[in-house]
Amino acid sequence: VQLQASGGGLVQAGGSLRLSCAASGRTFSRYGMGWFRQGPGKEREFLATITSDGGGTHYADSVKGRFTISRDNAKNTAYLQMNSLKPEDTAVYYCAADESGWGEVPTEYDYWGQGTQVTVSS
């Protein structure tokens, strides 16, 4: 499956962005989906994951209550709604697809999008 992340940009602290991850090539509804980010000089960080049918979600403590993951299998797209953004949320954001389930560990994921830059100004 090919993944295309979009929706990043420059936003002021306290603002919101919605990221999209459009999938093509294989049956999107088979895959658990995850969102990760990587800031300059940092390791890739888990943010949120959702089951293949959208019935289950799980978040990192750092974004719980601010970020919401969702998906629309009819549109082959996953989303990450980000509210109350902080300067420390500045990073490249990646979506990923997991054939075997869903989880927090990047190596569990089989396919990755190219990343979209999010910059939060103070």
PDB file of N, CA and C in Angstrom, residues 26-84:
ATOM      1  N   ARG A  26      -3.715  -1.139  -2.149  1.00  0.00           N
ATOM      2  CA  ARG A  26      -4.245  -2.371  -1.556  1.00  0.00           C
ATOM      3  C   ARG A  26      -5.448  -2.014  -0.692  1.00  0.00           C
ATOM      4  N   THR A  27      -6.058  -3.007  -0.148  1.00  0.00           N
ATOM      5  CA  THR A  27      -7.275  -2.782   0.627  1.00  0.00           C
ATOM      6  C   THR A  27      -6.934  -2.092   1.942  1.00  0.00           C
ATOM      7  N   PHE A  28      -7.283  -0.815   2.010  1.00  0.00           N
ATOM      8  CA  PHE A  28      -6.945   0.014   3.169  1.00  0.00           C
ATOM      9  C   PHE A  28      -7.535  -0.553   4.445  1.00  0.00           C
ATOM     10  N   SER A  29      -8.735  -1.095   4.363  1.00  0.00           N
ATOM     11  CA  SER A  29      -9.438  -1.541   5.555  1.00  0.00           C
ATOM     12  C   SER A  29      -8.804  -2.764   6.207  1.00  0.00           C
ATOM     13  N   ARG A  30      -7.773  -3.340   5.591  1.00  0.00           N
ATOM     14  CA  ARG A  30      -7.065  -4.477   6.198  1.00  0.00           C
ATOM     15  C   ARG A  30      -6.041  -4.029   7.229  1.00  0.00           C
ATOM     16  N   TYR A  31      -5.656  -2.745   7.195  1.00  0.00           N
ATOM     17  CA  TYR A  31      -4.495  -2.289   7.941  1.00  0.00           C
ATOM     18  C   TYR A  31      -4.851  -1.490   9.187  1.00  0.00           C
ATOM     19  N   GLY A  32      -4.159  -1.817  10.274  1.00  0.00           N
ATOM     20  CA  GLY A  32      -4.119  -0.861  11.362  1.00  0.00           C
ATOM     21  C   GLY A  32      -3.263   0.321  10.937  1.00  0.00           C
ATOM     22  N   MET A  33      -3.588   1.502  11.440  1.00  0.00           N
ATOM     23  CA  MET A  33      -2.874   2.706  11.038  1.00  0.00           C
ATOM     24  C   MET A  33      -2.281   3.390  12.263  1.00  0.00           C
ATOM     25  N   GLY A  34      -1.165   4.037  12.058  1.00  0.00           N
ATOM     26  CA  GLY A  34      -0.526   4.772  13.133  1.00  0.00           C
ATOM     27  C   GLY A  34       0.012   6.105  12.658  1.00  0.00           C
ATOM     28  N   TRP A  35       0.162   7.007  13.600  1.00  0.00           N
ATOM     29  CA  TRP A  35       0.821   8.295  13.347  1.00  0.00           C
ATOM     30  C   TRP A  35       2.037   8.405  14.271  1.00  0.00           C
ATOM     31  N   PHE A  36       3.113   8.891  13.699  1.00  0.00           N
ATOM     32  CA  PHE A  36       4.361   9.080  14.422  1.00  0.00           C
ATOM     33  C   PHE A  36       4.906  10.463  14.064  1.00  0.00           C
ATOM     34  N   ARG A  37       5.886  10.914  14.808  1.00  0.00           N
ATOM     35  CA  ARG A  37       6.570  12.156  14.449  1.00  0.00           C
ATOM     36  C   ARG A  37       8.040  12.043  14.808  1.00  0.00           C
ATOM     37  N   GLN A  38       8.812  12.882  14.147  1.00  0.00           N
ATOM     38  CA  GLN A  38      10.246  12.914  14.417  1.00  0.00           C
ATOM     39  C   GLN A  38      10.723  14.347  14.353  1.00  0.00           C
ATOM     40  N   GLY A  39      11.177  14.836  15.499  1.00  0.00           N
ATOM     41  CA  GLY A  39      11.733  16.176  15.574  1.00  0.00           C
ATOM     42  C   GLY A  39      13.213  16.165  15.273  1.00  0.00           C
ATOM     43  N   PRO A  40      13.808  17.328  15.055  1.00  0.00           N
ATOM     44  CA  PRO A  40      15.243  17.404  14.749  1.00  0.00           C
ATOM     45  C   PRO A  40      16.085  16.771  15.849  1.00  0.00           C
ATOM     46  N   GLY A  41      16.922  15.837  15.470  1.00  0.00           N
ATOM     47  CA  GLY A  41      17.810  15.197  16.428  1.00  0.00           C
ATOM     48  C   GLY A  41      17.135  14.235  17.383  1.00  0.00           C
ATOM     49  N   LYS A  42      15.871  13.899  17.096  1.00  0.00           N
ATOM     50  CA  LYS A  42      15.128  13.001  17.993  1.00  0.00           C
ATOM     51  C   LYS A  42      14.768  11.708  17.284  1.00  0.00           C
ATOM     52  N   GLU A  43      14.436  10.703  18.078  1.00  0.00           N
ATOM     53  CA  GLU A  43      13.960   9.440  17.530  1.00  0.00           C
ATOM     54  C   GLU A  43      12.490   9.580  17.115  1.00  0.00           C
ATOM     55  N   ARG A  44      12.081   8.674  16.265  1.00  0.00           N
ATOM     56  CA  ARG A  44      10.679   8.666  15.846  1.00  0.00           C
ATOM     57  C   ARG A  44       9.802   8.306  17.044  1.00  0.00           C
ATOM     58  N   GLU A  45       8.767   9.093  17.225  1.00  0.00           N
ATOM     59  CA  GLU A  45       7.920   8.997  18.419  1.00  0.00           C
ATOM     60  C   GLU A  45       6.509   8.566  18.041  1.00  0.00           C
ATOM     61  N   PHE A  46       6.011   7.578  18.736  1.00  0.00           N
ATOM     62  CA  PHE A  46       4.625   7.135  18.544  1.00  0.00           C
ATOM     63  C   PHE A  46       3.659   8.192  19.048  1.00  0.00           C
ATOM     64  N   LEU A  47       2.574   8.406  18.299  1.00  0.00           N
ATOM     65  CA  LEU A  47       1.540   9.348  18.702  1.00  0.00           C
ATOM     66  C   LEU A  47       0.186   8.669  18.924  1.00  0.00           C
ATOM     67  N   ALA A  48      -0.269   7.932  17.924  1.00  0.00           N
ATOM     68  CA  ALA A  48      -1.621   7.372  17.992  1.00  0.00           C
ATOM     69  C   ALA A  48      -1.731   6.218  17.006  1.00  0.00           C
ATOM     70  N   THR A  49      -2.646   5.285  17.325  1.00  0.00           N
ATOM     71  CA  THR A  49      -2.903   4.166  16.440  1.00  0.00           C
ATOM     72  C   THR A  49      -4.385   3.832  16.467  1.00  0.00           C
ATOM     73  N   ILE A  50      -4.856   3.214  15.382  1.00  0.00           N
ATOM     74  CA  ILE A  50      -6.268   2.874  15.251  1.00  0.00           C
ATOM     75  C   ILE A  50      -6.374   1.514  14.577  1.00  0.00           C
ATOM     76  N   THR A  51      -7.335   0.717  15.013  1.00  0.00           N
ATOM     77  CA  THR A  51      -7.534  -0.598  14.427  1.00  0.00           C
ATOM     78  C   THR A  51      -8.043  -0.494  12.996  1.00  0.00           C
ATOM     79  N   SER A  52      -8.005  -1.632  12.294  1.00  0.00           N
ATOM     80  CA  SER A  52      -8.383  -1.633  10.881  1.00  0.00           C
ATOM     81  C   SER A  52      -9.839  -1.203  10.659  1.00  0.00           C
ATOM     82  N   ASP A  53     -10.703  -1.526  11.617  1.00  0.00           N
ATOM     83  CA  ASP A  53     -12.115  -1.151  11.465  1.00  0.00           C
ATOM     84  C   ASP A  53     -12.466   0.152  12.164  1.00  0.00           C
ATOM     85  N   GLY A  54     -11.476   0.774  12.781  1.00  0.00           N
ATOM     86  CA  GLY A  54     -11.719   2.036  13.462  1.00  0.00           C
ATOM     87  C   GLY A  54     -12.327   1.901  14.845  1.00  0.00           C
ATOM     88  N   GLY A  55     -12.506   0.675  15.302  1.00  0.00           N
ATOM     89  CA  GLY A  55     -13.180   0.477  16.571  1.00  0.00           C
ATOM     90  C   GLY A  55     -12.321   0.679  17.805  1.00  0.00           C
ATOM     91  N   GLY A  56     -11.026   0.713  17.633  1.00  0.00           N
ATOM     92  CA  GLY A  56     -10.132   0.892  18.769  1.00  0.00           C
ATOM     93  C   GLY A  56      -9.055   1.914  18.477  1.00  0.00           C
ATOM     94  N   THR A  57      -8.721   2.704  19.486  1.00  0.00           N
ATOM     95  CA  THR A  57      -7.656   3.700  19.345  1.00  0.00           C
ATOM     96  C   THR A  57      -6.778   3.677  20.594  1.00  0.00           C
ATOM     97  N   HIS A  58      -5.572   4.179  20.425  1.00  0.00           N
ATOM     98  CA  HIS A  58      -4.634   4.251  21.545  1.00  0.00           C
ATOM     99  C   HIS A  58      -3.704   5.426  21.299  1.00  0.00           C
ATOM    100  N   TYR A  59      -3.382   6.165  22.375  1.00  0.00           N
ATOM    101  CA  TYR A  59      -2.601   7.385  22.232  1.00  0.00           C
ATOM    102  C   TYR A  59      -1.394   7.394  23.158  1.00  0.00           C
ATOM    103  N   ALA A  60      -0.382   8.113  22.735  1.00  0.00           N
ATOM    104  CA  ALA A  60       0.731   8.412  23.624  1.00  0.00           C
ATOM    105  C   ALA A  60       0.261   9.423  24.664  1.00  0.00           C
ATOM    106  N   ASP A  61       0.820   9.338  25.844  1.00  0.00           N
ATOM    107  CA  ASP A  61       0.430  10.261  26.918  1.00  0.00           C
ATOM    108  C   ASP A  61       0.665  11.711  26.519  1.00  0.00           C
ATOM    109  N   SER A  62       1.689  11.939  25.704  1.00  0.00           N
ATOM    110  CA  SER A  62       2.055  13.309  25.345  1.00  0.00           C
ATOM    111  C   SER A  62       0.997  14.014  24.499  1.00  0.00           C
ATOM    112  N   VAL A  63       0.109  13.248  23.866  1.00  0.00           N
ATOM    113  CA  VAL A  63      -0.900  13.862  22.993  1.00  0.00           C
ATOM    114  C   VAL A  63      -2.326  13.504  23.392  1.00  0.00           C
ATOM    115  N   LYS A  64      -2.483  12.668  24.376  1.00  0.00           N
ATOM    116  CA  LYS A  64      -3.823  12.245  24.799  1.00  0.00           C
ATOM    117  C   LYS A  64      -4.636  13.457  25.225  1.00  0.00           C
ATOM    118  N   GLY A  65      -5.853  13.541  24.712  1.00  0.00           N
ATOM    119  CA  GLY A  65      -6.715  14.674  25.011  1.00  0.00           C
ATOM    120  C   GLY A  65      -6.548  15.853  24.070  1.00  0.00           C
ATOM    121  N   ARG A  66      -5.471  15.865  23.280  1.00  0.00           N
ATOM    122  CA  ARG A  66      -5.249  16.947  22.312  1.00  0.00           C
ATOM    123  C   ARG A  66      -5.371  16.457  20.873  1.00  0.00           C
ATOM    124  N   PHE A  67      -4.919  15.236  20.616  1.00  0.00           N
ATOM    125  CA  PHE A  67      -4.929  14.665  19.274  1.00  0.00           C
ATOM    126  C   PHE A  67      -5.985  13.569  19.187  1.00  0.00           C
ATOM    127  N   THR A  68      -6.592  13.449  18.007  1.00  0.00           N
ATOM    128  CA  THR A  68      -7.578  12.410  17.764  1.00  0.00           C
ATOM    129  C   THR A  68      -7.283  11.731  16.438  1.00  0.00           C
ATOM    130  N   ILE A  69      -7.148  10.412  16.482  1.00  0.00           N
ATOM    131  CA  ILE A  69      -6.946   9.635  15.263  1.00  0.00           C
ATOM    132  C   ILE A  69      -8.287   9.087  14.797  1.00  0.00           C
ATOM    133  N   SER A  70      -8.483   9.057  13.502  1.00  0.00           N
ATOM    134  CA  SER A  70      -9.716   8.500  12.943  1.00  0.00           C
ATOM    135  C   SER A  70      -9.415   7.983  11.552  1.00  0.00           C
ATOM    136  N   ARG A  71     -10.376   7.328  10.950  1.00  0.00           N
ATOM    137  CA  ARG A  71     -10.203   6.822   9.596  1.00  0.00           C
ATOM    138  C   ARG A  71     -11.552   6.742   8.907  1.00  0.00           C
ATOM    139  N   ASP A  72     -11.501   6.820   7.593  1.00  0.00           N
ATOM    140  CA  ASP A  72     -12.682   6.630   6.764  1.00  0.00           C
ATOM    141  C   ASP A  72     -12.307   5.582   5.725  1.00  0.00           C
ATOM    142  N   ASN A  73     -12.712   4.354   5.948  1.00  0.00           N
ATOM    143  CA  ASN A  73     -12.315   3.271   5.047  1.00  0.00           C
ATOM    144  C   ASN A  73     -12.943   3.417   3.659  1.00  0.00           C
ATOM    145  N   ALA A  74     -14.063   4.093   3.581  1.00  0.00           N
ATOM    146  CA  ALA A  74     -14.684   4.320   2.274  1.00  0.00           C
ATOM    147  C   ALA A  74     -13.848   5.285   1.429  1.00  0.00           C
ATOM    148  N   LYS A  75     -13.095   6.150   2.105  1.00  0.00           N
ATOM    149  CA  LYS A  75     -12.240   7.122   1.405  1.00  0.00           C
ATOM    150  C   LYS A  75     -10.767   6.730   1.428  1.00  0.00           C
ATOM    151  N   ASN A  76     -10.466   5.564   2.002  1.00  0.00           N
ATOM    152  CA  ASN A  76      -9.074   5.093   2.084  1.00  0.00           C
ATOM    153  C   ASN A  76      -8.153   6.131   2.728  1.00  0.00           C
ATOM    154  N   THR A  77      -8.632   6.737   3.793  1.00  0.00           N
ATOM    155  CA  THR A  77      -7.889   7.832   4.407  1.00  0.00           C
ATOM    156  C   THR A  77      -7.939   7.732   5.932  1.00  0.00           C
ATOM    157  N   ALA A  78      -6.801   7.999   6.542  1.00  0.00           N
ATOM    158  CA  ALA A  78      -6.711   8.152   7.987  1.00  0.00           C
ATOM    159  C   ALA A  78      -6.426   9.612   8.305  1.00  0.00           C
ATOM    160  N   TYR A  79      -6.802  10.007   9.514  1.00  0.00           N
ATOM    161  CA  TYR A  79      -6.667  11.406   9.903  1.00  0.00           C
ATOM    162  C   TYR A  79      -6.024  11.523  11.276  1.00  0.00           C
ATOM    163  N   LEU A  80      -5.420  12.672  11.510  1.00  0.00           N
ATOM    164  CA  LEU A  80      -4.954  13.017  12.846  1.00  0.00           C
ATOM    165  C   LEU A  80      -5.362  14.467  13.094  1.00  0.00           C
ATOM    166  N   GLN A  81      -6.378  14.646  13.925  1.00  0.00           N
ATOM    167  CA  GLN A  81      -6.799  15.984  14.317  1.00  0.00           C
ATOM    168  C   GLN A  81      -5.952  16.419  15.496  1.00  0.00           C
ATOM    169  N   MET A  82      -5.299  17.566  15.357  1.00  0.00           N
ATOM    170  CA  MET A  82      -4.385  18.043  16.389  1.00  0.00           C
ATOM    171  C   MET A  82      -4.873  19.396  16.889  1.00  0.00           C
ATOM    172  N   ASN A  83      -5.198  19.450  18.164  1.00  0.00           N
ATOM    173  CA  ASN A  83      -5.679  20.682  18.795  1.00  0.00           C
ATOM    174  C   ASN A  83      -4.700  21.129  19.878  1.00  0.00           C
ATOM    175  N   SER A  84      -4.843  22.368  20.293  1.00  0.00           N
ATOM    176  CA  SER A  84      -4.012  22.917  21.367  1.00  0.00           C
ATOM    177  C   SER A  84      -2.538  22.667  21.102  1.00  0.00           C
TER     178      SER A  84
END
